[in-house]
Amino acid sequence: MWTAVMADPTVPIAREVLAMVVADQRQWTRRWLYPPLRIVSRVAVWLIRVVKTLLPIRLSAHAVMDRLCVWFLRRFVSPRAGELLIRHFLIETDLLAFIARNSGVAGVPEPVLRPTTLAGLGDRAVIEHDVNVYDVLIALGAGRPGPRGPLDFSMLGLPAIDASPQVRRWLRLDIQTALCLMNIPFALCLTTEEYRRAVHSMRLDESLMTVLAELTGDDTFLRWRPGGVVVRVDSGLDVPRAVYEHAVVHEYAHARLVALAAGGAGQASSRTA
């Protein structure tokens, strides 16, 4: 099965990145811990959201969430999974920066969130990561982007990533199992509205892939739209699974842009600049 996944010509990401994804999927924690923890996570988050909805005050603890997230990643998540998570933050920033720089619409902000370490995922990075998507789409407004001559691909190089492999882990979770557990403090430490905004931001991949297709004139991006409509706010979303698929779609889109920048549609390595 895994040989077929690695050889699949329809998967556009670089083979070394795909090898990381496959190795992460093959961890014992993904097979044995993820299924029960996925249920635990959904139940816990549902209970947290119900209680917070009933409370008369809005509760949030962003600093606590940041510190807990970084500590958890350094002590309980494999360096490989940590690297994949950092990659996602960098890649989403690249995609949004590409749109901002090439849209031809005045005033579109270009995100600057580029963490290269686990510590960089603190300091409100999770919140900024989600808000950046909204900021870019809001700024695009009614100015529909499209091919406007030579495109600027210069923002696509990824820096070296340090996921603290030298730090002793008490457990080395795969990324999906880690996301299940991290979803609980996210729901607890964000306000109800912040959490809903973060969840809905993944549905906006529908819009991002459409914009990328219009900018590049390449309909390949449309294949990776998640489906559904962005005007629907889905409270019952399986968040850890959605985050994982959201990250994979962004890997696909980034690899496609790198291939277009190189002047071809073949696979391209985007692991480091």
PDB file of C-alpha atoms in Angstrom:
ATOM      1  CA  MET A   1       0.000   0.000   0.000  1.00  0.00           C
ATOM      2  CA  TRP A   2       2.665   2.506   1.016  1.00  0.00           C
ATOM      3  CA  THR A   3       4.746   1.669  -2.045  1.00  0.00           C
ATOM      4  CA  ALA A   4       1.761   2.630  -4.186  1.00  0.00           C
ATOM      5  CA  VAL A   5       1.312   5.878  -2.266  1.00  0.00           C
ATOM      6  CA  MET A   6       4.963   6.784  -2.762  1.00  0.00           C
ATOM      7  CA  ALA A   7       4.837   5.923  -6.466  1.00  0.00           C
ATOM      8  CA  ASP A   8       1.475   7.559  -7.220  1.00  0.00           C
ATOM      9  CA  PRO A   9       2.143  10.045 -10.049  1.00  0.00           C
ATOM     10  CA  THR A  10      -0.979  12.049  -9.193  1.00  0.00           C
ATOM     11  CA  VAL A  11       0.489  13.156  -5.852  1.00  0.00           C
ATOM     12  CA  PRO A  12       2.331  16.343  -6.837  1.00  0.00           C
ATOM     13  CA  ILE A  13       4.519  16.961  -3.804  1.00  0.00           C
ATOM     14  CA  ALA A  14       8.245  16.258  -3.736  1.00  0.00           C
ATOM     15  CA  ARG A  15       9.136  12.662  -2.951  1.00  0.00           C
ATOM     16  CA  GLU A  16      11.211  13.562   0.106  1.00  0.00           C
ATOM     17  CA  VAL A  17       8.266  15.453   1.582  1.00  0.00           C
ATOM     18  CA  LEU A  18       5.897  12.608   0.718  1.00  0.00           C
ATOM     19  CA  ALA A  19       8.313  10.206   2.415  1.00  0.00           C
ATOM     20  CA  MET A  20       7.979  12.271   5.601  1.00  0.00           C
ATOM     21  CA  VAL A  21       4.187  12.158   5.372  1.00  0.00           C
ATOM     22  CA  VAL A  22       4.157   8.403   4.786  1.00  0.00           C
ATOM     23  CA  ALA A  23       6.602   7.752   7.630  1.00  0.00           C
ATOM     24  CA  ASP A  24       4.384   9.815   9.917  1.00  0.00           C
ATOM     25  CA  GLN A  25       1.302   7.867   8.822  1.00  0.00           C
ATOM     26  CA  ARG A  26       3.067   4.570   9.502  1.00  0.00           C
ATOM     27  CA  GLN A  27       3.806   5.332  13.149  1.00  0.00           C
ATOM     28  CA  TRP A  28       2.231   3.002  15.685  1.00  0.00           C
ATOM     29  CA  THR A  29       0.536   5.951  17.364  1.00  0.00           C
ATOM     30  CA  ARG A  30      -1.383   6.683  14.161  1.00  0.00           C
ATOM     31  CA  ARG A  31      -2.703   3.133  14.043  1.00  0.00           C
ATOM     32  CA  TRP A  32      -3.460   2.509  17.702  1.00  0.00           C
ATOM     33  CA  LEU A  33      -3.879   5.852  19.484  1.00  0.00           C
ATOM     34  CA  TYR A  34      -5.488   7.994  16.812  1.00  0.00           C
ATOM     35  CA  PRO A  35      -8.828   6.107  16.505  1.00  0.00           C
ATOM     36  CA  PRO A  36      -9.805   6.312  20.204  1.00  0.00           C
ATOM     37  CA  LEU A  37      -8.295   9.769  20.747  1.00  0.00           C
ATOM     38  CA  ARG A  38     -10.217  11.090  17.765  1.00  0.00           C
ATOM     39  CA  ILE A  39     -13.444  10.223  19.588  1.00  0.00           C
ATOM     40  CA  VAL A  40     -12.176  11.562  22.916  1.00  0.00           C
ATOM     41  CA  SER A  41     -11.189  14.818  21.245  1.00  0.00           C
ATOM     42  CA  ARG A  42     -14.558  15.346  19.576  1.00  0.00           C
ATOM     43  CA  VAL A  43     -16.482  14.646  22.777  1.00  0.00           C
ATOM     44  CA  ALA A  44     -14.206  16.862  24.887  1.00  0.00           C
ATOM     45  CA  VAL A  45     -14.396  19.752  22.428  1.00  0.00           C
ATOM     46  CA  TRP A  46     -18.171  19.433  22.191  1.00  0.00           C
ATOM     47  CA  LEU A  47     -18.496  19.592  25.982  1.00  0.00           C
ATOM     48  CA  ILE A  48     -16.141  22.572  26.192  1.00  0.00           C
ATOM     49  CA  ARG A  49     -18.085  24.452  23.539  1.00  0.00           C
ATOM     50  CA  VAL A  50     -21.426  23.742  25.209  1.00  0.00           C
ATOM     51  CA  VAL A  51     -20.180  24.952  28.591  1.00  0.00           C
ATOM     52  CA  LYS A  52     -18.552  28.066  27.129  1.00  0.00           C
ATOM     53  CA  THR A  53     -21.714  28.886  25.193  1.00  0.00           C
ATOM     54  CA  LEU A  54     -23.749  28.768  28.402  1.00  0.00           C
ATOM     55  CA  LEU A  55     -21.344  30.939  30.373  1.00  0.00           C
ATOM     56  CA  PRO A  56     -22.264  34.633  30.547  1.00  0.00           C
ATOM     57  CA  ILE A  57     -18.661  35.746  29.956  1.00  0.00           C
ATOM     58  CA  ARG A  58     -16.178  35.161  27.146  1.00  0.00           C
ATOM     59  CA  LEU A  59     -13.193  33.130  28.298  1.00  0.00           C
ATOM     60  CA  SER A  60      -9.827  33.048  26.560  1.00  0.00           C
ATOM     61  CA  ALA A  61      -6.241  32.261  27.507  1.00  0.00           C
ATOM     62  CA  HIS A  62      -4.061  32.831  24.464  1.00  0.00           C
ATOM     63  CA  ALA A  63      -0.733  32.893  26.307  1.00  0.00           C
ATOM     64  CA  VAL A  64      -1.550  29.648  28.108  1.00  0.00           C
ATOM     65  CA  MET A  65      -2.513  28.031  24.806  1.00  0.00           C
ATOM     66  CA  ASP A  66       0.750  29.120  23.187  1.00  0.00           C
ATOM     67  CA  ARG A  67       2.937  27.836  26.022  1.00  0.00           C
ATOM     68  CA  LEU A  68       1.035  24.565  26.262  1.00  0.00           C
ATOM     69  CA  CYS A  69       1.220  24.034  22.507  1.00  0.00           C
ATOM     70  CA  VAL A  70       4.983  24.542  22.332  1.00  0.00           C
ATOM     71  CA  TRP A  71       5.613  22.380  25.410  1.00  0.00           C
ATOM     72  CA  PHE A  72       3.431  19.591  24.022  1.00  0.00           C
ATOM     73  CA  LEU A  73       5.161  19.668  20.637  1.00  0.00           C
ATOM     74  CA  ARG A  74       8.608  19.521  22.218  1.00  0.00           C
ATOM     75  CA  ARG A  75       7.807  16.670  24.614  1.00  0.00           C
ATOM     76  CA  PHE A  76       5.099  14.518  23.041  1.00  0.00           C
ATOM     77  CA  VAL A  77       5.217  14.969  19.262  1.00  0.00           C
ATOM     78  CA  SER A  78       7.805  13.437  16.950  1.00  0.00           C
ATOM     79  CA  PRO A  79      10.299  15.830  15.337  1.00  0.00           C
ATOM     80  CA  ARG A  80       9.017  14.694  11.947  1.00  0.00           C
ATOM     81  CA  ALA A  81       5.449  15.656  12.806  1.00  0.00           C
ATOM     82  CA  GLY A  82       6.706  18.927  14.266  1.00  0.00           C
ATOM     83  CA  GLU A  83       8.530  19.697  11.038  1.00  0.00           C
ATOM     84  CA  LEU A  84       5.420  18.968   8.988  1.00  0.00           C
ATOM     85  CA  LEU A  85       3.412  21.319  11.193  1.00  0.00           C
ATOM     86  CA  ILE A  86       5.960  24.129  10.869  1.00  0.00           C
ATOM     87  CA  ARG A  87       6.032  23.507   7.104  1.00  0.00           C
ATOM     88  CA  HIS A  88       2.310  24.112   6.962  1.00  0.00           C
ATOM     89  CA  PHE A  89       2.609  27.522   8.604  1.00  0.00           C
ATOM     90  CA  LEU A  90       5.334  28.480   6.126  1.00  0.00           C
ATOM     91  CA  ILE A  91       3.513  27.104   3.107  1.00  0.00           C
ATOM     92  CA  GLU A  92       0.231  28.824   3.891  1.00  0.00           C
ATOM     93  CA  THR A  93       2.091  32.113   4.281  1.00  0.00           C
ATOM     94  CA  ASP A  94       3.732  31.504   0.892  1.00  0.00           C
ATOM     95  CA  LEU A  95       0.376  30.858  -0.776  1.00  0.00           C
ATOM     96  CA  LEU A  96      -1.189  33.969   0.722  1.00  0.00           C
ATOM     97  CA  ALA A  97       1.881  36.063  -0.117  1.00  0.00           C
ATOM     98  CA  PHE A  98       1.719  34.819  -3.714  1.00  0.00           C
ATOM     99  CA  ILE A  99      -1.911  35.899  -3.933  1.00  0.00           C
ATOM    100  CA  ALA A 100      -1.238  39.260  -2.288  1.00  0.00           C
ATOM    101  CA  ARG A 101       1.727  40.061  -4.503  1.00  0.00           C
ATOM    102  CA  ASN A 102       0.155  38.955  -7.777  1.00  0.00           C
ATOM    103  CA  SER A 103      -3.509  39.844  -7.339  1.00  0.00           C
ATOM    104  CA  GLY A 104      -3.244  43.303  -8.826  1.00  0.00           C
ATOM    105  CA  VAL A 105      -5.627  44.495  -6.121  1.00  0.00           C
ATOM    106  CA  ALA A 106      -4.355  47.422  -4.069  1.00  0.00           C
ATOM    107  CA  GLY A 107      -4.081  47.045  -0.316  1.00  0.00           C
ATOM    108  CA  VAL A 108      -3.916  43.249  -0.045  1.00  0.00           C
ATOM    109  CA  PRO A 109      -1.692  42.538   2.999  1.00  0.00           C
ATOM    110  CA  GLU A 110       1.209  40.158   2.547  1.00  0.00           C
ATOM    111  CA  PRO A 111       1.543  37.864   5.587  1.00  0.00           C
ATOM    112  CA  VAL A 112       4.923  37.696   7.295  1.00  0.00           C
ATOM    113  CA  LEU A 113       4.320  34.747   9.640  1.00  0.00           C
ATOM    114  CA  ARG A 114       7.276  32.429   8.983  1.00  0.00           C
ATOM    115  CA  PRO A 115       8.139  30.308  12.028  1.00  0.00           C
ATOM    116  CA  THR A 116      11.108  27.988  11.626  1.00  0.00           C
ATOM    117  CA  THR A 117      11.148  26.444  15.108  1.00  0.00           C
ATOM    118  CA  LEU A 118       8.613  24.942  17.487  1.00  0.00           C
ATOM    119  CA  ALA A 119       8.982  28.008  19.699  1.00  0.00           C
ATOM    120  CA  GLY A 120       7.914  30.088  16.715  1.00  0.00           C
ATOM    121  CA  LEU A 121       4.497  28.439  16.864  1.00  0.00           C
ATOM    122  CA  GLY A 122       3.859  30.317  20.112  1.00  0.00           C
ATOM    123  CA  ASP A 123       3.314  34.062  20.463  1.00  0.00           C
ATOM    124  CA  ARG A 124      -0.181  33.993  18.897  1.00  0.00           C
ATOM    125  CA  ALA A 125       1.074  32.252  15.747  1.00  0.00           C
ATOM    126  CA  VAL A 126      -1.958  29.942  15.641  1.00  0.00           C
ATOM    127  CA  ILE A 127      -4.367  32.879  15.773  1.00  0.00           C
ATOM    128  CA  GLU A 128      -2.367  34.940  13.276  1.00  0.00           C
ATOM    129  CA  HIS A 129      -2.184  31.945  10.945  1.00  0.00           C
ATOM    130  CA  ASP A 130      -5.981  31.791  10.718  1.00  0.00           C
ATOM    131  CA  VAL A 131      -6.580  35.540  10.629  1.00  0.00           C
ATOM    132  CA  ASN A 132      -4.170  35.963   7.700  1.00  0.00           C
ATOM    133  CA  VAL A 133      -6.510  34.003   5.425  1.00  0.00           C
ATOM    134  CA  TYR A 134      -9.427  36.259   6.277  1.00  0.00           C
ATOM    135  CA  ASP A 135      -7.354  39.420   5.896  1.00  0.00           C
ATOM    136  CA  VAL A 136      -6.224  38.496   2.384  1.00  0.00           C
ATOM    137  CA  LEU A 137      -9.673  37.457   1.175  1.00  0.00           C
ATOM    138  CA  ILE A 138     -11.333  40.527   2.702  1.00  0.00           C
ATOM    139  CA  ALA A 139      -8.767  42.816   1.069  1.00  0.00           C
ATOM    140  CA  LEU A 140      -9.355  41.181  -2.303  1.00  0.00           C
ATOM    141  CA  GLY A 141     -12.963  42.300  -1.958  1.00  0.00           C
ATOM    142  CA  ALA A 142     -14.743  42.714  -5.253  1.00  0.00           C
ATOM    143  CA  GLY A 143     -11.497  42.978  -7.213  1.00  0.00           C
ATOM    144  CA  ARG A 144     -11.434  39.567  -8.837  1.00  0.00           C
ATOM    145  CA  PRO A 145      -7.813  38.591  -9.517  1.00  0.00           C
ATOM    146  CA  GLY A 146      -6.723  36.982 -12.758  1.00  0.00           C
ATOM    147  CA  PRO A 147      -3.639  36.498 -14.936  1.00  0.00           C
ATOM    148  CA  ARG A 148      -1.892  39.873 -15.173  1.00  0.00           C
ATOM    149  CA  GLY A 149       1.351  39.180 -16.975  1.00  0.00           C
ATOM    150  CA  PRO A 150       4.538  37.798 -15.408  1.00  0.00           C
ATOM    151  CA  LEU A 151       3.918  36.316 -11.981  1.00  0.00           C
ATOM    152  CA  ASP A 152       6.190  36.794  -8.980  1.00  0.00           C
ATOM    153  CA  PHE A 153       7.173  33.427  -7.483  1.00  0.00           C
ATOM    154  CA  SER A 154      10.059  34.742  -5.395  1.00  0.00           C
ATOM    155  CA  MET A 155       8.330  34.147  -2.051  1.00  0.00           C
ATOM    156  CA  LEU A 156       8.087  30.370  -2.467  1.00  0.00           C
ATOM    157  CA  GLY A 157      11.417  29.219  -1.040  1.00  0.00           C
ATOM    158  CA  LEU A 158      11.174  27.565   2.375  1.00  0.00           C
ATOM    159  CA  PRO A 159      13.851  28.181   5.021  1.00  0.00           C
ATOM    160  CA  ALA A 160      15.501  25.422   7.018  1.00  0.00           C
ATOM    161  CA  ILE A 161      13.270  24.084   9.785  1.00  0.00           C
ATOM    162  CA  ASP A 162      14.400  23.139  13.291  1.00  0.00           C
ATOM    163  CA  ALA A 163      11.841  20.927  15.036  1.00  0.00           C
ATOM    164  CA  SER A 164      14.157  20.340  18.025  1.00  0.00           C
ATOM    165  CA  PRO A 165      15.120  16.733  17.230  1.00  0.00           C
ATOM    166  CA  GLN A 166      17.722  16.875  20.015  1.00  0.00           C
ATOM    167  CA  VAL A 167      15.059  17.378  22.706  1.00  0.00           C
ATOM    168  CA  ARG A 168      14.167  14.206  24.567  1.00  0.00           C
ATOM    169  CA  ARG A 169      10.548  13.235  23.931  1.00  0.00           C
ATOM    170  CA  TRP A 170       8.395  11.343  26.405  1.00  0.00           C
ATOM    171  CA  LEU A 171       6.275  10.212  23.473  1.00  0.00           C
ATOM    172  CA  ARG A 172       6.572  10.658  19.710  1.00  0.00           C
ATOM    173  CA  LEU A 173       3.081  11.165  18.388  1.00  0.00           C
ATOM    174  CA  ASP A 174       2.210  11.367  14.722  1.00  0.00           C
ATOM    175  CA  ILE A 175       0.715  14.613  13.496  1.00  0.00           C
ATOM    176  CA  GLN A 176      -2.919  13.465  13.323  1.00  0.00           C
ATOM    177  CA  THR A 177      -2.939  12.098  16.860  1.00  0.00           C
ATOM    178  CA  ALA A 178      -1.195  15.255  18.041  1.00  0.00           C
ATOM    179  CA  LEU A 179      -3.850  17.402  16.357  1.00  0.00           C
ATOM    180  CA  CYS A 180      -6.588  15.481  18.170  1.00  0.00           C
ATOM    181  CA  LEU A 181      -5.048  16.333  21.528  1.00  0.00           C
ATOM    182  CA  MET A 182      -4.130  19.910  20.606  1.00  0.00           C
ATOM    183  CA  ASN A 183      -7.688  20.594  19.509  1.00  0.00           C
ATOM    184  CA  ILE A 184      -8.834  20.334  23.135  1.00  0.00           C
ATOM    185  CA  PRO A 185      -6.788  23.254  24.559  1.00  0.00           C
ATOM    186  CA  PHE A 186      -7.548  25.239  21.410  1.00  0.00           C
ATOM    187  CA  ALA A 187     -11.272  24.934  22.125  1.00  0.00           C
ATOM    188  CA  LEU A 188     -10.666  25.683  25.796  1.00  0.00           C
ATOM    189  CA  CYS A 189      -8.340  28.671  25.409  1.00  0.00           C
ATOM    190  CA  LEU A 190      -9.971  30.423  22.455  1.00  0.00           C
ATOM    191  CA  THR A 191     -13.270  32.225  22.704  1.00  0.00           C
ATOM    192  CA  THR A 192     -16.202  30.498  21.042  1.00  0.00           C
ATOM    193  CA  GLU A 193     -16.080  32.958  18.159  1.00  0.00           C
ATOM    194  CA  GLU A 194     -12.303  32.596  17.724  1.00  0.00           C
ATOM    195  CA  TYR A 195     -12.612  28.825  17.601  1.00  0.00           C
ATOM    196  CA  ARG A 196     -15.438  28.964  15.043  1.00  0.00           C
ATOM    197  CA  ARG A 197     -13.402  31.405  12.960  1.00  0.00           C
ATOM    198  CA  ALA A 198     -10.387  29.092  13.041  1.00  0.00           C
ATOM    199  CA  VAL A 199     -12.461  26.075  12.016  1.00  0.00           C
ATOM    200  CA  HIS A 200     -14.170  27.957   9.204  1.00  0.00           C
ATOM    201  CA  SER A 201     -10.839  29.223   7.849  1.00  0.00           C
ATOM    202  CA  MET A 202     -10.185  25.736   6.480  1.00  0.00           C
ATOM    203  CA  ARG A 203     -13.352  25.914   4.398  1.00  0.00           C
ATOM    204  CA  LEU A 204     -11.843  29.003   2.772  1.00  0.00           C
ATOM    205  CA  ASP A 205      -9.469  26.702   0.888  1.00  0.00           C
ATOM    206  CA  GLU A 206     -12.331  26.613  -1.601  1.00  0.00           C
ATOM    207  CA  SER A 207     -11.736  30.313  -2.222  1.00  0.00           C
ATOM    208  CA  LEU A 208      -7.935  30.155  -2.093  1.00  0.00           C
ATOM    209  CA  MET A 209      -7.703  27.391  -4.696  1.00  0.00           C
ATOM    210  CA  THR A 210     -10.094  29.300  -6.953  1.00  0.00           C
ATOM    211  CA  VAL A 211      -8.027  32.479  -6.639  1.00  0.00           C
ATOM    212  CA  LEU A 212      -4.804  30.586  -7.378  1.00  0.00           C
ATOM    213  CA  ALA A 213      -6.392  29.069 -10.477  1.00  0.00           C
ATOM    214  CA  GLU A 214      -7.501  32.501 -11.674  1.00  0.00           C
ATOM    215  CA  LEU A 215      -4.116  34.094 -11.015  1.00  0.00           C
ATOM    216  CA  THR A 216      -2.086  31.400 -12.746  1.00  0.00           C
ATOM    217  CA  GLY A 217      -4.604  30.404 -15.408  1.00  0.00           C
ATOM    218  CA  ASP A 218      -4.047  26.823 -14.227  1.00  0.00           C
ATOM    219  CA  ASP A 219      -7.200  24.834 -13.470  1.00  0.00           C
ATOM    220  CA  THR A 220      -5.164  22.177 -11.656  1.00  0.00           C
ATOM    221  CA  PHE A 221      -5.737  24.087  -8.418  1.00  0.00           C
ATOM    222  CA  LEU A 222      -9.482  23.584  -8.770  1.00  0.00           C
ATOM    223  CA  ARG A 223      -9.035  19.830  -8.287  1.00  0.00           C
ATOM    224  CA  TRP A 224      -7.936  20.431  -4.709  1.00  0.00           C
ATOM    225  CA  ARG A 225     -10.893  22.476  -3.549  1.00  0.00           C
ATOM    226  CA  PRO A 226     -12.438  20.750  -0.523  1.00  0.00           C
ATOM    227  CA  GLY A 227     -15.989  21.038  -1.833  1.00  0.00           C
ATOM    228  CA  GLY A 228     -18.944  22.680  -0.208  1.00  0.00           C
ATOM    229  CA  VAL A 229     -19.689  26.384  -0.008  1.00  0.00           C
ATOM    230  CA  VAL A 230     -17.823  28.989   2.016  1.00  0.00           C
ATOM    231  CA  VAL A 231     -21.017  30.655   3.222  1.00  0.00           C
ATOM    232  CA  ARG A 232     -21.814  27.611   5.345  1.00  0.00           C
ATOM    233  CA  VAL A 233     -20.319  27.575   8.846  1.00  0.00           C
ATOM    234  CA  ASP A 234     -20.019  23.936   9.892  1.00  0.00           C
ATOM    235  CA  SER A 235     -19.857  23.474  13.659  1.00  0.00           C
ATOM    236  CA  GLY A 236     -19.779  19.681  13.425  1.00  0.00           C
ATOM    237  CA  LEU A 237     -16.532  19.476  11.480  1.00  0.00           C
ATOM    238  CA  ASP A 238     -13.998  16.788  12.388  1.00  0.00           C
ATOM    239  CA  VAL A 239     -11.347  19.417  13.097  1.00  0.00           C
ATOM    240  CA  PRO A 240      -8.167  17.273  13.377  1.00  0.00           C
ATOM    241  CA  ARG A 241      -8.982  15.471  10.136  1.00  0.00           C
ATOM    242  CA  ALA A 242      -9.896  18.743   8.428  1.00  0.00           C
ATOM    243  CA  VAL A 243      -6.622  20.355   9.545  1.00  0.00           C
ATOM    244  CA  TYR A 244      -4.642  17.422   8.171  1.00  0.00           C
ATOM    245  CA  GLU A 245      -6.396  17.482   4.801  1.00  0.00           C
ATOM    246  CA  HIS A 246      -6.122  21.282   4.726  1.00  0.00           C
ATOM    247  CA  ALA A 247      -2.338  20.991   5.181  1.00  0.00           C
ATOM    248  CA  VAL A 248      -2.061  18.363   2.435  1.00  0.00           C
ATOM    249  CA  VAL A 249      -4.011  20.541  -0.008  1.00  0.00           C
ATOM    250  CA  HIS A 250      -1.665  23.431   0.719  1.00  0.00           C
ATOM    251  CA  GLU A 251       1.341  21.163   0.118  1.00  0.00           C
ATOM    252  CA  TYR A 252      -0.153  20.264  -3.270  1.00  0.00           C
ATOM    253  CA  ALA A 253      -0.795  23.894  -4.183  1.00  0.00           C
ATOM    254  CA  HIS A 254       2.662  25.008  -3.081  1.00  0.00           C
ATOM    255  CA  ALA A 255       4.333  22.234  -5.065  1.00  0.00           C
ATOM    256  CA  ARG A 256       2.303  23.236  -8.108  1.00  0.00           C
ATOM    257  CA  LEU A 257       3.401  26.852  -7.812  1.00  0.00           C
ATOM    258  CA  VAL A 258       7.025  25.751  -7.474  1.00  0.00           C
ATOM    259  CA  ALA A 259       6.617  23.646 -10.627  1.00  0.00           C
ATOM    260  CA  LEU A 260       5.072  26.586 -12.482  1.00  0.00           C
ATOM    261  CA  ALA A 261       7.908  28.821 -11.314  1.00  0.00           C
ATOM    262  CA  ALA A 262      10.375  26.315 -12.742  1.00  0.00           C
ATOM    263  CA  GLY A 263       8.549  26.494 -16.051  1.00  0.00           C
ATOM    264  CA  GLY A 264       7.032  23.038 -15.995  1.00  0.00           C
ATOM    265  CA  ALA A 265       4.231  20.965 -14.553  1.00  0.00           C
ATOM    266  CA  GLY A 266       6.448  18.240 -13.159  1.00  0.00           C
ATOM    267  CA  GLN A 267       7.100  17.569  -9.529  1.00  0.00           C
ATOM    268  CA  ALA A 268       9.294  20.036  -7.750  1.00  0.00           C
ATOM    269  CA  SER A 269      11.145  19.938  -4.502  1.00  0.00           C
ATOM    270  CA  SER A 270      10.106  22.687  -2.094  1.00  0.00           C
ATOM    271  CA  ARG A 271      11.597  21.407   1.113  1.00  0.00           C
ATOM    272  CA  THR A 272      14.283  24.030   1.511  1.00  0.00           C
ATOM    273  CA  ALA A 273      15.226  27.263  -0.127  1.00  0.00           C
TER     274      ALA A 273
END
